[in-house]
PDB file of C-alpha atoms and ligand atoms in Angstrom:
ATOM      1  CA  MET A   1     -43.441 -12.488   3.192  1.00 47.00           C
ATOM      2  CA  SER A   2     -40.009 -12.594   4.758  1.00 50.00           C
ATOM      3  CA  ASN A   3     -37.117 -10.272   3.964  1.00 62.00           C
ATOM      4  CA  PRO A   4     -34.515 -11.375   3.001  1.00 63.00           C
ATOM      5  CA  PRO A   5     -36.167 -14.132   0.929  1.00 67.00           C
ATOM      6  CA  PRO A   6     -35.821 -17.775   1.987  1.00 76.00           C
ATOM      7  CA  ASP A   7     -33.738 -20.431   0.375  1.00 91.00           C
ATOM      8  CA  CYS A   8     -35.220 -20.950  -3.092  1.00 94.00           C
ATOM      9  CA  LEU A   9     -35.922 -24.585  -2.127  1.00 93.00           C
ATOM     10  CA  ARG A  10     -38.403 -23.190   0.427  1.00 92.00           C
ATOM     11  CA  CYS A  11     -40.023 -20.776  -1.975  1.00 94.00           C
ATOM     12  CA  GLY A  12     -40.475 -21.727  -5.641  1.00 96.00           C
ATOM     13  CA  ALA A  13     -42.723 -18.640  -6.255  1.00 96.00           C
ATOM     14  CA  CYS A  14     -41.000 -17.788  -9.531  1.00 97.00           C
ATOM     15  CA  CYS A  15     -41.786 -21.201 -10.984  1.00 98.00           C
ATOM     16  CA  PHE A  16     -45.560 -20.782 -10.490  1.00 97.00           C
ATOM     17  CA  SER A  17     -47.941 -19.244 -12.996  1.00 97.00           C
ATOM     18  CA  ARG A  18     -51.244 -19.978 -14.751  1.00 95.00           C
ATOM     19  CA  ALA A  19     -49.831 -18.302 -17.865  1.00 96.00           C
ATOM     20  CA  GLU A  20     -48.860 -20.620 -20.702  1.00 95.00           C
ATOM     21  CA  ARG A  21     -46.215 -18.135 -21.898  1.00 96.00           C
ATOM     22  CA  PHE A  22     -44.426 -17.818 -18.571  1.00 97.00           C
ATOM     23  CA  VAL A  23     -40.955 -19.252 -19.078  1.00 98.00           C
ATOM     24  CA  ARG A  24     -39.485 -18.366 -22.405  1.00 98.00           C
ATOM     25  CA  VAL A  25     -37.244 -21.001 -24.004  1.00 98.00           C
ATOM     26  CA  THR A  26     -34.852 -19.532 -26.556  1.00 97.00           C
ATOM     27  CA  GLY A  27     -32.941 -21.527 -29.158  1.00 97.00           C
ATOM     28  CA  ALA A  28     -29.922 -21.666 -26.839  1.00 98.00           C
ATOM     29  CA  ASP A  29     -32.200 -22.784 -23.974  1.00 98.00           C
ATOM     30  CA  TRP A  30     -33.664 -25.569 -26.171  1.00 98.00           C
ATOM     31  CA  THR A  31     -30.222 -26.780 -27.027  1.00 98.00           C
ATOM     32  CA  ARG A  32     -29.162 -26.729 -23.343  1.00 98.00           C
ATOM     33  CA  LEU A  33     -32.241 -28.729 -22.379  1.00 98.00           C
ATOM     34  CA  GLY A  34     -30.975 -31.458 -24.675  1.00 98.00           C
ATOM     35  CA  ASP A  35     -32.971 -34.694 -24.692  1.00 97.00           C
ATOM     36  CA  ALA A  36     -35.457 -33.171 -22.195  1.00 98.00           C
ATOM     37  CA  ALA A  37     -36.494 -30.326 -24.514  1.00 98.00           C
ATOM     38  CA  GLU A  38     -39.429 -32.015 -26.263  1.00 97.00           C
ATOM     39  CA  ARG A  39     -40.797 -33.274 -22.996  1.00 98.00           C
ATOM     40  CA  VAL A  40     -40.666 -30.014 -21.011  1.00 98.00           C
ATOM     41  CA  ALA A  41     -40.935 -27.335 -23.656  1.00 98.00           C
ATOM     42  CA  HIS A  42     -43.194 -26.589 -26.610  1.00 97.00           C
ATOM     43  CA  PHE A  43     -43.907 -24.031 -29.279  1.00 96.00           C
ATOM     44  CA  ILE A  44     -47.017 -21.882 -28.822  1.00 94.00           C
ATOM     45  CA  GLY A  45     -49.081 -19.828 -31.280  1.00 84.00           C
ATOM     46  CA  GLN A  46     -47.491 -19.212 -34.647  1.00 81.00           C
ATOM     47  CA  GLY A  47     -44.874 -21.726 -33.722  1.00 72.00           C
ATOM     48  CA  ASN A  48     -41.831 -19.568 -33.501  1.00 86.00           C
ATOM     49  CA  GLU A  49     -41.734 -19.025 -29.762  1.00 95.00           C
ATOM     50  CA  ALA A  50     -41.135 -21.804 -27.283  1.00 97.00           C
ATOM     51  CA  PHE A  51     -41.996 -21.924 -23.585  1.00 98.00           C
ATOM     52  CA  MET A  52     -41.679 -24.352 -20.736  1.00 98.00           C
ATOM     53  CA  ARG A  53     -44.802 -26.442 -20.399  1.00 98.00           C
ATOM     54  CA  MET A  54     -46.914 -25.552 -17.348  1.00 98.00           C
ATOM     55  CA  THR A  55     -48.792 -28.042 -15.258  1.00 97.00           C
ATOM     56  CA  ALA A  56     -50.812 -27.746 -12.002  1.00 95.00           C
ATOM     57  CA  GLY A  57     -50.063 -24.026 -11.943  1.00 97.00           C
ATOM     58  CA  HIS A  58     -46.327 -24.295 -12.209  1.00 98.00           C
ATOM     59  CA  CYS A  59     -43.473 -25.106 -14.633  1.00 98.00           C
ATOM     60  CA  ILE A  60     -43.382 -28.797 -15.498  1.00 98.00           C
ATOM     61  CA  ALA A  61     -39.763 -28.971 -14.292  1.00 98.00           C
ATOM     62  CA  LEU A  62     -40.740 -28.032 -10.792  1.00 98.00           C
ATOM     63  CA  GLU A  63     -41.118 -30.870  -8.301  1.00 97.00           C
ATOM     64  CA  VAL A  64     -42.967 -30.022  -5.099  1.00 96.00           C
ATOM     65  CA  ARG A  65     -41.683 -32.481  -2.531  1.00 93.00           C
ATOM     66  CA  PRO A  66     -43.573 -33.000   0.700  1.00 90.00           C
ATOM     67  CA  GLY A  67     -41.560 -31.691   3.673  1.00 81.00           C
ATOM     68  CA  THR A  68     -39.627 -34.140   5.708  1.00 76.00           C
ATOM     69  CA  GLY A  69     -37.886 -31.705   8.055  1.00 69.00           C
ATOM     70  CA  ALA A  70     -39.056 -30.774  11.505  1.00 73.00           C
ATOM     71  CA  ASP A  71     -41.241 -27.955  10.142  1.00 76.00           C
ATOM     72  CA  GLU A  72     -42.680 -30.256   7.405  1.00 82.00           C
ATOM     73  CA  GLU A  73     -42.598 -27.362   4.909  1.00 86.00           C
ATOM     74  CA  PRO A  74     -42.543 -28.627   1.283  1.00 92.00           C
ATOM     75  CA  GLU A  75     -39.478 -28.243  -0.876  1.00 93.00           C
ATOM     76  CA  TYR A  76     -39.574 -26.755  -4.372  1.00 95.00           C
ATOM     77  CA  ILE A  77     -37.011 -28.395  -6.605  1.00 96.00           C
ATOM     78  CA  CYS A  78     -36.098 -27.548 -10.219  1.00 97.00           C
ATOM     79  CA  THR A  79     -35.493 -30.948 -11.660  1.00 98.00           C
ATOM     80  CA  LEU A  80     -33.527 -29.383 -14.542  1.00 98.00           C
ATOM     81  CA  TYR A  81     -31.583 -26.848 -12.499  1.00 97.00           C
ATOM     82  CA  ASP A  82     -28.301 -27.276 -14.449  1.00 98.00           C
ATOM     83  CA  ARG A  83     -30.179 -26.986 -17.725  1.00 98.00           C
ATOM     84  CA  ARG A  84     -32.844 -24.413 -16.800  1.00 98.00           C
ATOM     85  CA  PRO A  85     -33.611 -21.563 -19.265  1.00 98.00           C
ATOM     86  CA  GLN A  86     -31.661 -18.301 -19.159  1.00 98.00           C
ATOM     87  CA  ILE A  87     -34.691 -16.370 -17.874  1.00 98.00           C
ATOM     88  CA  CYS A  88     -34.553 -18.570 -14.722  1.00 98.00           C
ATOM     89  CA  ARG A  89     -30.830 -18.013 -14.376  1.00 97.00           C
ATOM     90  CA  ASP A  90     -31.297 -14.261 -14.587  1.00 97.00           C
ATOM     91  CA  LEU A  91     -33.858 -14.089 -11.791  1.00 96.00           C
ATOM     92  CA  ALA A  92     -31.570 -13.744  -8.761  1.00 94.00           C
ATOM     93  CA  ARG A  93     -32.775 -14.405  -5.318  1.00 95.00           C
ATOM     94  CA  GLY A  94     -33.260 -11.107  -3.507  1.00 94.00           C
ATOM     95  CA  SER A  95     -33.524  -9.116  -6.747  1.00 95.00           C
ATOM     96  CA  PRO A  96     -36.483  -6.778  -7.401  1.00 95.00           C
ATOM     97  CA  GLU A  97     -37.934  -9.429  -9.741  1.00 95.00           C
ATOM     98  CA  CYS A  98     -37.694 -12.031  -7.003  1.00 95.00           C
ATOM     99  CA  GLU A  99     -39.345  -9.721  -4.479  1.00 94.00           C
ATOM    100  CA  GLY A 100     -42.082  -9.031  -7.071  1.00 95.00           C
ATOM    101  CA  GLU A 101     -42.735 -12.689  -7.604  1.00 94.00           C
ATOM    102  CA  ARG A 102     -42.938 -13.331  -3.923  1.00 94.00           C
ATOM    103  CA  ALA A 103     -45.153 -10.327  -3.248  1.00 93.00           C
ATOM    104  CA  VAL A 104     -47.664 -11.437  -5.853  1.00 91.00           C
ATOM    105  CA  LYS A 105     -47.608 -15.167  -5.141  1.00 89.00           C
ATOM    106  CA  THR A 106     -46.862 -15.737  -1.469  1.00 81.00           C
ATOM    107  CA  GLY A 107     -48.930 -12.917  -0.013  1.00 63.00           C
TER     108      GLY A 107
HETATM  109  S1  SF4 B 201     -35.579 -16.543  -6.783  1.00 54.64           S
HETATM  110 FE1  SF4 B 201     -36.974 -15.568  -5.309  1.00 54.64          FE
HETATM  111  S2  SF4 B 201     -39.068 -16.048  -6.001  1.00 54.64           S
HETATM  112 FE2  SF4 B 201     -37.638 -17.480  -6.991  1.00 54.64          FE
HETATM  113  S3  SF4 B 201     -37.608 -19.300  -5.658  1.00 54.64           S
HETATM  114 FE3  SF4 B 201     -35.835 -17.971  -5.087  1.00 54.64          FE
HETATM  115  S4  SF4 B 201     -36.614 -16.723  -3.377  1.00 54.64           S
HETATM  116 FE4  SF4 B 201     -38.443 -17.613  -4.445  1.00 54.64          FE
HETATM  117  S1  SF4 B 202     -37.047 -24.377 -15.348  1.00 54.64           S
HETATM  118 FE1  SF4 B 202     -36.731 -24.743 -13.148  1.00 54.64          FE
HETATM  119  S2  SF4 B 202     -36.215 -22.731 -12.317  1.00 54.64           S
HETATM  120 FE2  SF4 B 202     -37.173 -22.398 -14.354  1.00 54.64          FE
HETATM  121  S3  SF4 B 202     -39.381 -22.044 -13.951  1.00 54.64           S
HETATM  122 FE3  SF4 B 202     -39.012 -24.254 -14.388  1.00 54.64          FE
HETATM  123  S4  SF4 B 202     -38.775 -25.240 -12.349  1.00 54.64           S
HETATM  124 FE4  SF4 B 202     -38.421 -22.995 -12.116  1.00 54.64          FE
END
Protein backbone atom coordinates (compact mmCIF):
# COMPACT_ATOMS: atom_id res chain seq x y z
CA MET A 1 0.00 0.00 0.00
CA SER A 2 1.40 3.33 -1.02
CA ASN A 3 0.97 6.59 0.77
CA PRO A 4 -0.28 8.95 -0.59
CA PRO A 5 -2.77 6.81 -2.51
CA PRO A 6 -2.41 6.45 -6.28
CA ASP A 7 -4.62 7.99 -8.91
CA CYS A 8 -8.06 6.44 -8.47
CA LEU A 9 -7.76 5.08 -12.03
CA ARG A 10 -4.94 2.88 -10.73
CA CYS A 11 -6.78 1.76 -7.61
CA GLY A 12 -10.53 1.18 -7.67
CA ALA A 13 -10.48 -0.40 -4.20
CA CYS A 14 -13.58 1.44 -3.01
CA CYS A 15 -15.63 0.02 -5.91
CA PHE A 16 -14.95 -3.61 -4.89
CA SER A 17 -17.04 -5.64 -2.47
CA ARG A 18 -18.79 -8.99 -2.19
CA ALA A 19 -21.60 -7.29 -0.24
CA GLU A 20 -24.85 -6.73 -2.10
CA ARG A 21 -25.62 -3.69 0.03
CA PHE A 22 -22.37 -1.87 -0.65
CA VAL A 23 -23.22 1.25 -2.62
CA ARG A 24 -26.38 2.91 -1.37
CA VAL A 25 -28.53 4.61 -4.01
CA THR A 26 -30.80 7.28 -2.57
CA GLY A 27 -33.79 8.75 -4.34
CA ALA A 28 -31.66 11.67 -5.51
CA ASP A 29 -29.00 9.24 -6.72
CA TRP A 30 -31.61 7.26 -8.64
CA THR A 31 -32.80 10.43 -10.33
CA ARG A 32 -29.24 11.43 -11.20
CA LEU A 33 -28.58 8.00 -12.72
CA GLY A 34 -31.40 8.73 -15.15
CA ASP A 35 -31.97 6.16 -17.86
CA ALA A 36 -29.14 4.00 -16.45
CA ALA A 37 -30.83 3.55 -13.05
CA GLU A 38 -32.80 0.37 -13.77
CA ARG A 39 -29.76 -1.27 -15.35
CA VAL A 40 -27.21 -0.49 -12.66
CA ALA A 41 -29.26 -0.25 -9.46
CA HIS A 42 -31.95 -2.30 -7.76
CA PHE A 43 -34.07 -2.50 -4.65
CA ILE A 44 -33.13 -5.15 -2.08
CA GLY A 45 -35.03 -6.72 0.78
CA GLN A 46 -38.28 -5.05 1.71
CA GLY A 47 -37.94 -2.97 -1.40
CA ASN A 48 -37.40 0.44 0.07
CA GLU A 49 -33.61 0.60 -0.14
CA ALA A 50 -31.75 0.66 -3.42
CA PHE A 51 -28.13 -0.22 -4.09
CA MET A 52 -25.82 -0.42 -7.06
CA ARG A 53 -25.80 -3.91 -8.53
CA MET A 54 -22.59 -5.84 -7.85
CA THR A 55 -20.95 -8.17 -10.32
CA ALA A 56 -17.66 -10.10 -10.28
CA GLY A 57 -16.87 -8.67 -6.86
CA HIS A 58 -17.32 -5.03 -7.78
CA CYS A 59 -19.90 -2.37 -8.60
CA ILE A 60 -21.45 -2.98 -12.00
CA ALA A 61 -20.49 0.52 -13.12
CA LEU A 62 -16.79 -0.26 -12.72
CA GLU A 63 -14.90 -1.19 -15.85
CA VAL A 64 -11.54 -2.86 -15.33
CA ARG A 65 -9.55 -2.11 -18.44
CA PRO A 66 -6.38 -4.07 -19.19
CA GLY A 67 -3.31 -1.91 -18.91
CA THR A 68 -1.85 -0.44 -22.04
CA GLY A 69 0.87 1.69 -20.48
CA ALA A 70 4.47 0.70 -20.02
CA ASP A 71 3.75 -0.90 -16.65
CA GLU A 72 0.66 -2.74 -18.01
CA GLU A 73 -1.23 -2.06 -14.80
CA PRO A 74 -5.01 -2.24 -15.30
CA GLU A 75 -7.18 0.85 -15.09
CA TYR A 76 -10.32 1.07 -12.96
CA ILE A 77 -12.90 3.29 -14.57
CA CYS A 78 -16.27 4.38 -13.23
CA THR A 79 -18.41 4.34 -16.36
CA LEU A 80 -20.97 6.55 -14.64
CA TYR A 81 -18.56 8.95 -13.01
CA ASP A 82 -20.62 12.09 -13.62
CA ARG A 83 -23.73 10.33 -12.35
CA ARG A 84 -22.23 8.23 -9.53
CA PRO A 85 -24.07 8.04 -6.19
CA GLN A 86 -23.40 10.55 -3.44
CA ILE A 87 -21.64 7.97 -1.26
CA CYS A 88 -19.01 7.63 -3.99
CA ARG A 89 -18.69 11.41 -4.26
CA ASP A 90 -18.16 11.67 -0.52
CA LEU A 91 -15.28 9.17 -0.41
CA ALA A 92 -12.36 11.47 -1.09
CA ARG A 93 -9.04 10.13 -2.19
CA GLY A 94 -6.63 10.29 0.73
CA SER A 95 -9.42 10.43 3.33
CA PRO A 96 -9.50 7.98 6.25
CA GLU A 97 -12.26 6.07 4.44
CA CYS A 98 -10.09 5.78 1.34
CA GLU A 99 -7.14 4.57 3.40
CA GLY A 100 -9.41 2.05 5.10
CA GLU A 101 -10.65 0.69 1.79
CA ARG A 102 -7.15 0.34 0.49
CA ALA A 103 -5.85 -1.25 3.69
CA VAL A 104 -8.55 -3.90 3.58
CA LYS A 105 -8.55 -4.59 -0.15
CA THR A 106 -5.11 -3.98 -1.55
CA GLY A 107 -3.05 -5.48 1.26
S1 LIG B 1 -10.82 6.95 -3.42
FE1 LIG B 1 -9.13 5.81 -2.52
S2 LIG B 1 -9.82 3.66 -2.43
FE2 LIG B 1 -11.15 4.78 -3.90
S3 LIG B 1 -10.19 4.46 -5.92
FE3 LIG B 1 -9.42 6.42 -5.11
S4 LIG B 1 -7.48 5.88 -4.09
FE4 LIG B 1 -8.66 3.97 -4.36
S1 LIG C 1 -20.69 4.10 -9.05
FE1 LIG C 1 -18.62 4.32 -9.85
S2 LIG C 1 -17.42 5.22 -8.14
FE2 LIG C 1 -19.32 4.35 -7.27
S3 LIG C 1 -18.77 2.25 -6.62
FE3 LIG C 1 -19.64 2.15 -8.71
S4 LIG C 1 -17.85 2.22 -10.08
FE4 LIG C 1 -17.18 2.96 -8.05
